[in-house]
Short mmCIF file of C-alpha atoms in Angstrom, two decimals:
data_model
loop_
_atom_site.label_atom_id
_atom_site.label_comp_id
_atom_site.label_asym_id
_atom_site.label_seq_id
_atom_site.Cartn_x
_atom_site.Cartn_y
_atom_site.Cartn_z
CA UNK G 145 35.58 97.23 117.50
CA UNK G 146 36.68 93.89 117.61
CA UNK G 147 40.34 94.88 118.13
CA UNK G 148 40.64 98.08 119.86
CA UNK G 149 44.24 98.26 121.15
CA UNK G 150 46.22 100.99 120.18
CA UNK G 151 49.82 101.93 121.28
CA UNK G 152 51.06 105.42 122.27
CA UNK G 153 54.96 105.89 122.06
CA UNK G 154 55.91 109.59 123.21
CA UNK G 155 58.49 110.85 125.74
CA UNK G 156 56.19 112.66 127.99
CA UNK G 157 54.19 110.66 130.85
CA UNK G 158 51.84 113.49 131.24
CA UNK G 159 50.67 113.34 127.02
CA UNK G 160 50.58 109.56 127.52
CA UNK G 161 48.51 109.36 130.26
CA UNK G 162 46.52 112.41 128.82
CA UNK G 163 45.47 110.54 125.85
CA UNK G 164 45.37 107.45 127.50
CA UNK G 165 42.45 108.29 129.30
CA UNK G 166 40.72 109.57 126.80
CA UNK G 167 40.74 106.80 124.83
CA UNK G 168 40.05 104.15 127.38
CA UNK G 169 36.71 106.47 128.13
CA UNK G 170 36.16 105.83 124.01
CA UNK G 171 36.40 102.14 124.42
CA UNK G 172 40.13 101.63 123.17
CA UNK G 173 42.69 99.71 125.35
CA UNK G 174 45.86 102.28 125.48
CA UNK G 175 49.13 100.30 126.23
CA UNK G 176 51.96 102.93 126.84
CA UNK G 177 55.80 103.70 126.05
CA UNK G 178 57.86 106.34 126.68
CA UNK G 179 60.33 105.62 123.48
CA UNK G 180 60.74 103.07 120.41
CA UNK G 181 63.13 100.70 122.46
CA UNK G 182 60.54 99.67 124.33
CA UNK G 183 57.86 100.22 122.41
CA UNK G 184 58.36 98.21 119.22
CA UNK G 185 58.98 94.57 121.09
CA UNK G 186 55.16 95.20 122.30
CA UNK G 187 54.14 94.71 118.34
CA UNK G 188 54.48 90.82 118.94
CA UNK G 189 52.64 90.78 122.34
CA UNK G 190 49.77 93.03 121.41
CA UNK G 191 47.24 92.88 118.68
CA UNK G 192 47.23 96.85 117.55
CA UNK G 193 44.63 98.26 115.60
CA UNK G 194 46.76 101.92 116.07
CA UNK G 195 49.85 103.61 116.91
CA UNK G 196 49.77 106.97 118.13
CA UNK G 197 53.83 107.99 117.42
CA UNK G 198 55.58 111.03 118.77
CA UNK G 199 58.40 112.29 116.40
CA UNK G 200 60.87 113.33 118.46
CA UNK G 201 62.79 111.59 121.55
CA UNK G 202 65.71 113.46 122.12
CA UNK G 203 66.92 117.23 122.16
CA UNK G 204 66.75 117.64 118.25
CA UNK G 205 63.42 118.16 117.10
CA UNK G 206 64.00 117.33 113.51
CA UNK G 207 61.71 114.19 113.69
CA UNK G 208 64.24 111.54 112.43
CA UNK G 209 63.35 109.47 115.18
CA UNK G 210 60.19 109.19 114.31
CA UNK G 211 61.01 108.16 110.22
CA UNK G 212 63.08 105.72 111.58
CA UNK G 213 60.44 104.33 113.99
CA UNK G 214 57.77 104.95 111.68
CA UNK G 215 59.84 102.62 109.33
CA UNK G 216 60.68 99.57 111.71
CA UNK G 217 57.25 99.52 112.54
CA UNK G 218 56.07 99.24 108.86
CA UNK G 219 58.83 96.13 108.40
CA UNK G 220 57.71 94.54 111.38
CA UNK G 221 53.52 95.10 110.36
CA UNK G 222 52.96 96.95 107.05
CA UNK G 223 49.52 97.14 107.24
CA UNK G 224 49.57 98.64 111.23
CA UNK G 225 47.93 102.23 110.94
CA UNK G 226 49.99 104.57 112.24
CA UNK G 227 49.50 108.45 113.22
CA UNK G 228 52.71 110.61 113.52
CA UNK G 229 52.44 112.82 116.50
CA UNK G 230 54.63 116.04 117.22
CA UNK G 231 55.04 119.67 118.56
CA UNK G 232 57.29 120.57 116.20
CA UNK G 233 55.68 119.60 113.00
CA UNK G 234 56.33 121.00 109.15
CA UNK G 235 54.73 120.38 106.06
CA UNK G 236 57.64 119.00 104.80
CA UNK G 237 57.79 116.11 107.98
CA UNK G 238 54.22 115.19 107.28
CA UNK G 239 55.04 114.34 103.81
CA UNK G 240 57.87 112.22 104.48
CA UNK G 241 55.94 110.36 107.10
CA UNK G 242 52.93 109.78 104.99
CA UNK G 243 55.55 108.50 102.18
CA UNK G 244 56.84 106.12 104.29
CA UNK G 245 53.07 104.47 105.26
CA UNK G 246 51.96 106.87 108.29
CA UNK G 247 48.09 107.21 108.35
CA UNK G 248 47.76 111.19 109.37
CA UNK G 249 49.81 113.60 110.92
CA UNK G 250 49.01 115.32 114.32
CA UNK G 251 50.32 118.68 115.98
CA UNK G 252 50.65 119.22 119.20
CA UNK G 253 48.66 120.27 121.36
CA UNK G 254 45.80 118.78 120.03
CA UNK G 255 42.06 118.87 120.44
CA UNK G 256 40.74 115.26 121.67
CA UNK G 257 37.83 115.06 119.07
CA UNK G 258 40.07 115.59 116.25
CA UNK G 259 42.70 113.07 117.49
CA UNK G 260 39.78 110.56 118.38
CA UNK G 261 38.54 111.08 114.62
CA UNK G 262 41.98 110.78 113.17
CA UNK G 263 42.56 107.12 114.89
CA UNK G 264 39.39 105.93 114.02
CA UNK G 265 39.63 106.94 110.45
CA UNK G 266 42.99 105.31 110.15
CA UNK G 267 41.60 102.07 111.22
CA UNK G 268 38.62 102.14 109.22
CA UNK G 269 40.67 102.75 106.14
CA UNK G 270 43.12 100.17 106.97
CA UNK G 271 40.49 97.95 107.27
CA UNK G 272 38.49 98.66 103.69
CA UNK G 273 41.50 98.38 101.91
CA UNK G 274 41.33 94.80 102.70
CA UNK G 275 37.30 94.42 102.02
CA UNK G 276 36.53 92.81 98.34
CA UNK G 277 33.96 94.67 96.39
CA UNK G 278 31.26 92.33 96.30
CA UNK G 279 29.74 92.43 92.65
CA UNK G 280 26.66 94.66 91.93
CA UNK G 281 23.28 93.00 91.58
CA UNK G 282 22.80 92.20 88.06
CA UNK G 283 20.28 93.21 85.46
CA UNK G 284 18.15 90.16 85.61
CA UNK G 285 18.31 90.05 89.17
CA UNK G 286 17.21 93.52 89.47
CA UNK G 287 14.32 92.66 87.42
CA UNK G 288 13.10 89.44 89.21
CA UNK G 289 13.15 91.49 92.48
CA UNK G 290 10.82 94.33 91.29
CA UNK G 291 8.72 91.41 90.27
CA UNK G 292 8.61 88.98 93.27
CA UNK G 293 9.65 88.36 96.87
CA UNK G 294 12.80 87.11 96.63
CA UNK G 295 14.89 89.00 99.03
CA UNK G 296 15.73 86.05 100.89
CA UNK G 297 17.72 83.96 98.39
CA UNK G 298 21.24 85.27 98.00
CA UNK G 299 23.24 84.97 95.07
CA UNK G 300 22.50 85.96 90.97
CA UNK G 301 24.23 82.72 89.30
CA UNK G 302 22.32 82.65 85.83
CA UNK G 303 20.99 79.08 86.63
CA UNK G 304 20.38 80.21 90.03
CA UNK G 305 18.10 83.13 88.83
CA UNK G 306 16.21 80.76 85.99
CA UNK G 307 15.07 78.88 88.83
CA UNK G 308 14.22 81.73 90.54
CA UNK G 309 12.39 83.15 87.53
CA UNK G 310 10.38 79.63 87.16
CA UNK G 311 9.09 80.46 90.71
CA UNK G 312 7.77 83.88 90.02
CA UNK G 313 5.70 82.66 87.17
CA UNK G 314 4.15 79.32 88.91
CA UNK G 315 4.01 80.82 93.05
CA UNK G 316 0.89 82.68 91.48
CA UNK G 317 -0.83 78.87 90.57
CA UNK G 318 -1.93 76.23 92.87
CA UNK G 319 0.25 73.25 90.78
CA UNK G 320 2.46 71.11 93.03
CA UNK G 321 6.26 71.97 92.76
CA UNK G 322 8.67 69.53 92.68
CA UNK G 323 12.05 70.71 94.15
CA UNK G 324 14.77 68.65 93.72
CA UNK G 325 18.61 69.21 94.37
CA UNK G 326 21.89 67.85 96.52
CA UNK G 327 21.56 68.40 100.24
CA UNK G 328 22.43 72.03 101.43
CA UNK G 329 21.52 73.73 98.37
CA UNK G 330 18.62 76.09 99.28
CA UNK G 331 15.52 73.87 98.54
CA UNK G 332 13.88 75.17 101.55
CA UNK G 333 14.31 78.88 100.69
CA UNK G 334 13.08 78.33 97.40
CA UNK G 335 9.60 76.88 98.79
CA UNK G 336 9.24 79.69 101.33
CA UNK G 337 9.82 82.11 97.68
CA UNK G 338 6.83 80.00 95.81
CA UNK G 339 4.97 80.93 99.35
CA UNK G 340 5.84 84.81 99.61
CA UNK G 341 5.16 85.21 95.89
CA UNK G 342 1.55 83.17 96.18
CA UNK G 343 -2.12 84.62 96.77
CA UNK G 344 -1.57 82.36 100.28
CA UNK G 345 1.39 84.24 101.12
CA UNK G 346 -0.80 85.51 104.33
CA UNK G 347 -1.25 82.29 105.41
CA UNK G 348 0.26 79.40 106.98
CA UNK G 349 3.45 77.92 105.50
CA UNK G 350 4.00 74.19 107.07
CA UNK G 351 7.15 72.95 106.85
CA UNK G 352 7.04 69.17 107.19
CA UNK G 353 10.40 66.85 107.25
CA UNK G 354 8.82 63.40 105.79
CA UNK G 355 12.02 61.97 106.64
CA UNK G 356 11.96 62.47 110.40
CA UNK G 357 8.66 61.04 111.03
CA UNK G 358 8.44 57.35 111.44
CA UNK G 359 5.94 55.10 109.65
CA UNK G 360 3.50 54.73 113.18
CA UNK G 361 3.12 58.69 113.45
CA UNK G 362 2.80 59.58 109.88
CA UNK G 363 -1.17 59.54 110.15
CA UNK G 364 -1.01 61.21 113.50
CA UNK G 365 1.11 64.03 112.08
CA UNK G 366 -0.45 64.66 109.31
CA UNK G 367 -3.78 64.10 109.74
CA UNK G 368 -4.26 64.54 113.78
CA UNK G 369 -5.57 62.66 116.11
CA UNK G 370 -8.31 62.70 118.98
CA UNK G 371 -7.91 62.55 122.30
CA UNK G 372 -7.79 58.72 123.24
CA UNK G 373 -7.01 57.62 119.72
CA UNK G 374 -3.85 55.72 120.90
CA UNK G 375 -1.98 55.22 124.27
CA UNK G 376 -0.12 58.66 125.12
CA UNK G 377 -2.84 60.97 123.05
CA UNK G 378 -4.31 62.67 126.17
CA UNK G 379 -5.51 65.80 123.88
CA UNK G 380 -6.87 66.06 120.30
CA UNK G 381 -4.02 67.11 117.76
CA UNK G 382 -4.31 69.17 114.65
CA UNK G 383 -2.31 67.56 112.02
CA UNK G 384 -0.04 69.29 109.25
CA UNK G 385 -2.71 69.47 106.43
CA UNK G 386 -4.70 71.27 108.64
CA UNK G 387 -3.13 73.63 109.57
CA UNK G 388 -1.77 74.45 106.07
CA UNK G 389 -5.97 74.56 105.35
CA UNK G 390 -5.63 78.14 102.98
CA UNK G 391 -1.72 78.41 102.97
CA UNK G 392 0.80 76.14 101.86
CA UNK G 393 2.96 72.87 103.19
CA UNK G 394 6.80 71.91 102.35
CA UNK G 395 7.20 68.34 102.31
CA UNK G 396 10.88 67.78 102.79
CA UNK G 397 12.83 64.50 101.83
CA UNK G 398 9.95 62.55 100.13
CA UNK G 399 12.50 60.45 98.96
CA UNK G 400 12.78 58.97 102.37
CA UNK G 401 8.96 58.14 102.68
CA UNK G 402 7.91 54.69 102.72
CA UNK G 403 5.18 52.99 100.42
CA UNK G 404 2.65 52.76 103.31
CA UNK G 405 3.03 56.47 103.87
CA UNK G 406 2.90 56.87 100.41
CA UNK G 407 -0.41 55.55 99.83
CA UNK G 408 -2.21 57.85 102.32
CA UNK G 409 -0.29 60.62 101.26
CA UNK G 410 -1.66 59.73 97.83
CA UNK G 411 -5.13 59.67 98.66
CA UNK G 412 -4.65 63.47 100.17
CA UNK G 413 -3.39 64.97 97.82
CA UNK G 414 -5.49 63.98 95.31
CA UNK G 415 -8.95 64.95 97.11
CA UNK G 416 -7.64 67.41 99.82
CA UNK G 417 -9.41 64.92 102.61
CA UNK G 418 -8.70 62.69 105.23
CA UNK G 419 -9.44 61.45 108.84
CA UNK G 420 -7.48 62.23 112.06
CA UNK G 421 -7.00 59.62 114.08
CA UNK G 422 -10.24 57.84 116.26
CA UNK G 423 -12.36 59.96 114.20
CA UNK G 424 -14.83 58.69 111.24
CA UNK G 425 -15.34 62.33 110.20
CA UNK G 426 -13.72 63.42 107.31
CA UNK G 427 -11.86 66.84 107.12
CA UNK G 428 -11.14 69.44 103.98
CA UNK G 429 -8.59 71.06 103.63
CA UNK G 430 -7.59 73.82 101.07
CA UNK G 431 -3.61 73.60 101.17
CA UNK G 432 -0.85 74.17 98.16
CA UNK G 433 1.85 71.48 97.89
CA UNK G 434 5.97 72.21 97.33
CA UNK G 435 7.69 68.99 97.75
CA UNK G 436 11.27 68.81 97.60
CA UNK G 437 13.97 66.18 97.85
CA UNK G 438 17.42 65.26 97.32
CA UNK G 439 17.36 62.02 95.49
CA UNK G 440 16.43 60.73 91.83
CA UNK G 441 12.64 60.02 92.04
CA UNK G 442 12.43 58.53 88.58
CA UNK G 443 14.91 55.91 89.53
CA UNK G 444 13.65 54.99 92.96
CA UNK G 445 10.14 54.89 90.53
CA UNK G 446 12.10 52.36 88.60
CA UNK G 447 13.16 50.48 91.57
CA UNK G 448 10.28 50.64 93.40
CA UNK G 449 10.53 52.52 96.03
CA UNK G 450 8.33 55.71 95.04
CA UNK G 451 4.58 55.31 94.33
CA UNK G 452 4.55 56.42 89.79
CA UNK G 453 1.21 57.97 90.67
CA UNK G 454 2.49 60.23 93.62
CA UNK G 455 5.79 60.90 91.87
CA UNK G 456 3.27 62.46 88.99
CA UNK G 457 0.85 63.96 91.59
CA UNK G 458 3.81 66.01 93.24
CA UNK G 459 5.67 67.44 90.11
CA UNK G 460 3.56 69.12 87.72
CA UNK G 461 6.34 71.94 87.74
CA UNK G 462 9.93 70.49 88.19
CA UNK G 463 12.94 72.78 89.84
CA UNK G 464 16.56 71.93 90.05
CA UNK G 465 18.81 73.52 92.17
CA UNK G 466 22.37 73.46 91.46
CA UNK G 467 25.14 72.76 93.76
CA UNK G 468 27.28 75.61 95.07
CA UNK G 469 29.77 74.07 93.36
CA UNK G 470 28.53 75.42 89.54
CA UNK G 471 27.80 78.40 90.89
CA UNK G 472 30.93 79.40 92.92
CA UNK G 473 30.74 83.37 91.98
CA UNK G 474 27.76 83.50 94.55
CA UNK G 475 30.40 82.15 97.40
CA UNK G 476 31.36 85.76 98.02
CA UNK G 477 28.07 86.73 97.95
CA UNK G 478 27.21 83.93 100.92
CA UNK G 479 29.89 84.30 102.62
CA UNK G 480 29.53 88.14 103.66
CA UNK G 481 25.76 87.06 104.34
CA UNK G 482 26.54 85.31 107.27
CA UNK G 483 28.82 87.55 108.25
CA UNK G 484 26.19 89.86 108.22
CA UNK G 485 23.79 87.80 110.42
CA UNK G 486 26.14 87.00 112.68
CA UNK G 487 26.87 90.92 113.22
CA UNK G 488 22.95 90.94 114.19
CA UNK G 489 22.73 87.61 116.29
CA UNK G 490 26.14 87.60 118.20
CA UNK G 491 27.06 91.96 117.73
CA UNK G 492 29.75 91.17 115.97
CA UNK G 493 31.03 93.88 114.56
CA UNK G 494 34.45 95.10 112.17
CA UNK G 495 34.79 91.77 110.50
CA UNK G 496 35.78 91.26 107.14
CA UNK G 497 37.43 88.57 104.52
CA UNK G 498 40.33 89.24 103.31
CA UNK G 499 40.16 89.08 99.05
CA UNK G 500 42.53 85.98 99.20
CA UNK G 501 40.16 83.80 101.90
CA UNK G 502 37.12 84.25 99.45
CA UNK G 503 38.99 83.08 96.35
CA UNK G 504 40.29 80.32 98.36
CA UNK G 505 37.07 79.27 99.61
CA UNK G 506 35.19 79.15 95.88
CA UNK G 507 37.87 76.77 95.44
CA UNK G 508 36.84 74.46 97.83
CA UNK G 509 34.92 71.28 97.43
CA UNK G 510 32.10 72.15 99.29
CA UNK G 511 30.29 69.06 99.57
CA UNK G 512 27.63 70.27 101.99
CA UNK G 513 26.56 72.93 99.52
CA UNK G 514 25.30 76.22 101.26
CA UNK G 515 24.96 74.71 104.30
CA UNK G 516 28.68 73.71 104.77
CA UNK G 517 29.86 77.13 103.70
CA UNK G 518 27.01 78.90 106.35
CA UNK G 519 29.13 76.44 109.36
CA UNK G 520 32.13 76.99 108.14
CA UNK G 521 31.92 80.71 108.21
CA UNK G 522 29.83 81.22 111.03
CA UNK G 523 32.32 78.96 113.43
CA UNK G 524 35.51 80.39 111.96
CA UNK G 525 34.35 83.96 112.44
CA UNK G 526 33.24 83.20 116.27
CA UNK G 527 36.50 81.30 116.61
CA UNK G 528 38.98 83.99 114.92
CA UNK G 529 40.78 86.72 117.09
CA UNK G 530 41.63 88.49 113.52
CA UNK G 531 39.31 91.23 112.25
CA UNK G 532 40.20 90.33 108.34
CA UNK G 533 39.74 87.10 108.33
CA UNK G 534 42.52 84.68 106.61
CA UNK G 535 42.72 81.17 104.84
CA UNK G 536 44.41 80.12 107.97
CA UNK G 537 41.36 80.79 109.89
CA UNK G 538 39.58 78.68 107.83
CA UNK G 539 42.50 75.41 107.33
CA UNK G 540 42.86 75.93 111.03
CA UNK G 541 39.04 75.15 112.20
CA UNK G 542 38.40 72.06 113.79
CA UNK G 543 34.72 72.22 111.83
CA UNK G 544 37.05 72.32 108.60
CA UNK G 545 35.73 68.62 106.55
CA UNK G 546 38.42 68.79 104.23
CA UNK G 547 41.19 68.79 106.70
CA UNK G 548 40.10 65.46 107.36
CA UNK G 549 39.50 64.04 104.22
CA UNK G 550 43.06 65.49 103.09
CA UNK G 551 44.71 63.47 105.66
CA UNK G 552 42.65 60.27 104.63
CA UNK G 553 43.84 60.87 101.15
CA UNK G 554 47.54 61.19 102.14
CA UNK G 555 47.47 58.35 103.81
CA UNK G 556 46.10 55.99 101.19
CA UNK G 557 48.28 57.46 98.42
CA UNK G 558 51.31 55.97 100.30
CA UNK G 559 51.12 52.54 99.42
CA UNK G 560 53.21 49.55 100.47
CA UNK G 561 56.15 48.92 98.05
CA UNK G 562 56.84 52.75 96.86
CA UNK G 563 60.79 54.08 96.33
CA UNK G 564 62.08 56.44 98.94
CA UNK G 565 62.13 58.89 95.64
CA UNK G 566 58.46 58.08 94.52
CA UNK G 567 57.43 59.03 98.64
CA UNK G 568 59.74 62.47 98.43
CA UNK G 569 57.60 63.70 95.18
CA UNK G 570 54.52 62.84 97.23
CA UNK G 571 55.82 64.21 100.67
CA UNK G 572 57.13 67.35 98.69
CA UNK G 573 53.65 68.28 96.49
CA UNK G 574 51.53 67.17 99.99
CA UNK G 575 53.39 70.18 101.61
CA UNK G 576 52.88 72.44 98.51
CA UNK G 577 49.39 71.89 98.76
CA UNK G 578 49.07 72.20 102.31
CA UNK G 579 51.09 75.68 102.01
CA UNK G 580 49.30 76.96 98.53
CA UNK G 581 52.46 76.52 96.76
CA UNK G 582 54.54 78.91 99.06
CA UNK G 583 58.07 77.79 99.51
CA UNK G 584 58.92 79.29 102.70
CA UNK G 585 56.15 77.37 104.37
CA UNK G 586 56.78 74.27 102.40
CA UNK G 587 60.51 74.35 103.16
CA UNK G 588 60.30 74.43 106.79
CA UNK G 589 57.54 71.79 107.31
CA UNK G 590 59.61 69.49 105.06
CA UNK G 591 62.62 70.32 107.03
CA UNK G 592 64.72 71.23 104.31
CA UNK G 593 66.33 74.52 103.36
CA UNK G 594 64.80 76.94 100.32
CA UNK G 595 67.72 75.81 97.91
CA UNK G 596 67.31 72.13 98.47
CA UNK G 597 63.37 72.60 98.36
CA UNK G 598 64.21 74.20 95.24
CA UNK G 599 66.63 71.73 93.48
CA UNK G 600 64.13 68.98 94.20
CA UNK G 601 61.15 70.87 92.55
CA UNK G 602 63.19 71.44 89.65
CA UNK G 603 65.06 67.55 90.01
CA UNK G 604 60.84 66.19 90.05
CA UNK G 605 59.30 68.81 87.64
CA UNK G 606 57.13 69.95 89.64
CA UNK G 607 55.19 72.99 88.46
CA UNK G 608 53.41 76.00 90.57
CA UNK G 609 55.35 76.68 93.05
CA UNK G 610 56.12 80.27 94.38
CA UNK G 611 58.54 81.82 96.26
#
């Protein structure tokens, strides 16, 4: 649980302490009160997953207390699960509490395992209601995954899934794949999928990033060395192709490969040999090629700045990946995917989104593609304290790009010269932005009441806001 306090408000120190106990030994934190006075000021200072409320505080015992605390709480934290507790309970008291938002109903005395189960059913419930229903897996992708591997890519975006389908029917070949798409988007995972769902899937898969390796090591590398070949090579060195020798190799940003580098590269590819380093003996190697990039290779041909005759060596079978951005109904899908991993890698466990954070965040610019949204989730969830996890959590990260590049904006849309009136209509839609339209918000970071917030909207025309 990644909130486990619950509250216990009943008249009798011997049932508090009672229960107390028992659920500290079932890893809850029990804070205690012996009436609602004192009891409902602890809803600010605590975090509650639970409140355990007795019905009765005085001599009567017709649980009116308990309504009326039952309801206070509710105003002060609707969605706080709350079970009613009494010794002098009635149908007709548990039906008026669960009216007014109570969870279950308990009778005194109680049995402990039905009490623990009653708490941690209430919080589990509370906590689903705020879970979205992520989408069932559709036809098509059903069908592609009885056919291939392909587990490992999320999301069933129809332009995702032709790509995806264009991989099951080439992995099975030994043509070069040409992968090309904005940073972020997956081109990696969809290489490792042409591996899985090839007769080399047994065998090595070499990732290679051309784009970290400088021009002096690129034969050392790729093609090894021996030992002596150069200052610092005090053992022979196996080089990339080699050790892709019956599997397959990922060439990563071979837009970033210079035209010495391309040359050898060239030669490789085109009769699967080559010579390590300080050796005249040439090596074979049996190795399938997926190349990927993120820039235009027929207009850095044009330029030239990519060999013609590697650019048509690499991409007998062409793949483009599209941003997240045209395919924002797989968001949802993402996002709870790292959620999930994180549960595994950290043990986190009872966190959710609430429905409102994942329509906010497939409305977000996302830039980075998959790999902005995997950050951005992964730090906000480490960083939250809340187990639903809100917009705010997100606006609020530190890791958030668009914070920044909001204020950039705001401060170049303020030019020199502007009216006092033309800087209210931007200082007034800036704070409807940075609220979602709320006026509440708005009002009170503009320092300005609701009904002058409101008389200025409607003075400037200005359209979306809600109360």
């Amino acid at each position: 649980m990644a909130n486990n306090y619950v509250l216990i408000i009943d008249d009798d120190e011997a049932v508090r302490k009672s229960i107390g106990l028992f659920l500290k030994m079932n890893g809850f934190k029990p804070i205690l009160s012996p009436n609602p006075t004192e009891g409902i000021p602890l809803l600010s200072e605590f975090d509650f997953s639970c409140v355990l409320l007795d019905m009765n505080f005085k001599v009567e015992t017709t649980g009116e207390e308990g309504l009326d605390t039952l309801k206070k709480i509710k105003q002060h934290q609707p969605d706080l699960p709350v079970v009613l507790f009494t010794g002098w309970g009635s149908m007709q008291l548990a039906i008026e509490g669960m009216k007014l938002g109570a969870s279950d109903f308990l009778n005194k005395p109680w049995e402990n395992d039905h009490l623990l189960k009653c708490i941690t059913d209430a919080i589990a419930v509370e906590k689903n209601k705020f879970k979205t229903k992520l989408p069932e897996k559709s036809p098509t992708r059903k069908k592609l995954e009885q056919q291939f591997d392909i587990s490992h890519v999320i999301g069933q975006d129809p332009k995702l899934l032709q790509v995806l389908e264009t991989v099951g029917r080439v992995a099975k070949t030994n043509a070069p794949i040409l992968i090309m798409g904005e940073s972020g988007t997956g081109k990696e995972l969809i290489a490792e999928a042409v591996h899985k769902n090839s007769p080399r899937k047994d065998n090595e898969f070499v990732k290679v990033n051309l784009g970290g390796i400088s021009q002096s090591l690129f034969e050392s590398e790729m093609f090894g060395h021996k030992k002596g070949s150069f200052t610092g090579a005090y053992t022979d060195r196996e080089g990339r192709f080699a050790v892709a020798d019956k599997g397959s190799i990922f060439l990563d940003e071979m837009g970033e490969l210079d035209l010495s580098s391309q040359v050898k590269l060239l030669r490789v590819l085109q009769e699967r040999k080559f010579e390590p380093l300080g050796s005249s003996k040439t090596q074979t190697a049996d190795f399938r090629v997926v190349s990927a990039t993120n820039k235009t290779l027929p207009d850095l041909v044009k330029e030239g700045k990519f060999r013609e005759d590697l650019f048509f060596r690499i991409n007998l079978i062409t793949v483009v990946l599209p941003p997240l951005r045209e395919r924002k109904g797989d968001i949802p899908l993402l996002a709870n995917h790292f959620l999930e991993k994180l549960e595994q890698s950290y043990g986190i466990t009872g966190k959710s989104f609430a429905p409102e954070t994942l329509k906010w965040l497939q409305k977000q610019p996302l830039k980075g593609n998959i790999r902005e949204l995997k950050n951005w989730v992964e730090s906000s969830v480490l960083m939250s304290m809340n187990d639903i996890l809100q917009v705010s959590d997100f606006e609020n990260n530190p890791t958030n790009i668009n914070a920044f590049q909001n204020d950039e904006i705001k401060e170049e849309i303020i030019p020199n010269g502007m009216t006092l009136e033309e800087m209210e209509i931007i200082m007034i839609k800036n704070s409807l932005n940075d609220n979602r339209f709320k006026i509440a918000p708005s009002a009170k970071q503009l320092g300005i009441s609701r009904n002058a917030l409101y008389r200025k909207i409607e003075k400037y025309g200005i359209t979306d806001a809600q109360d």
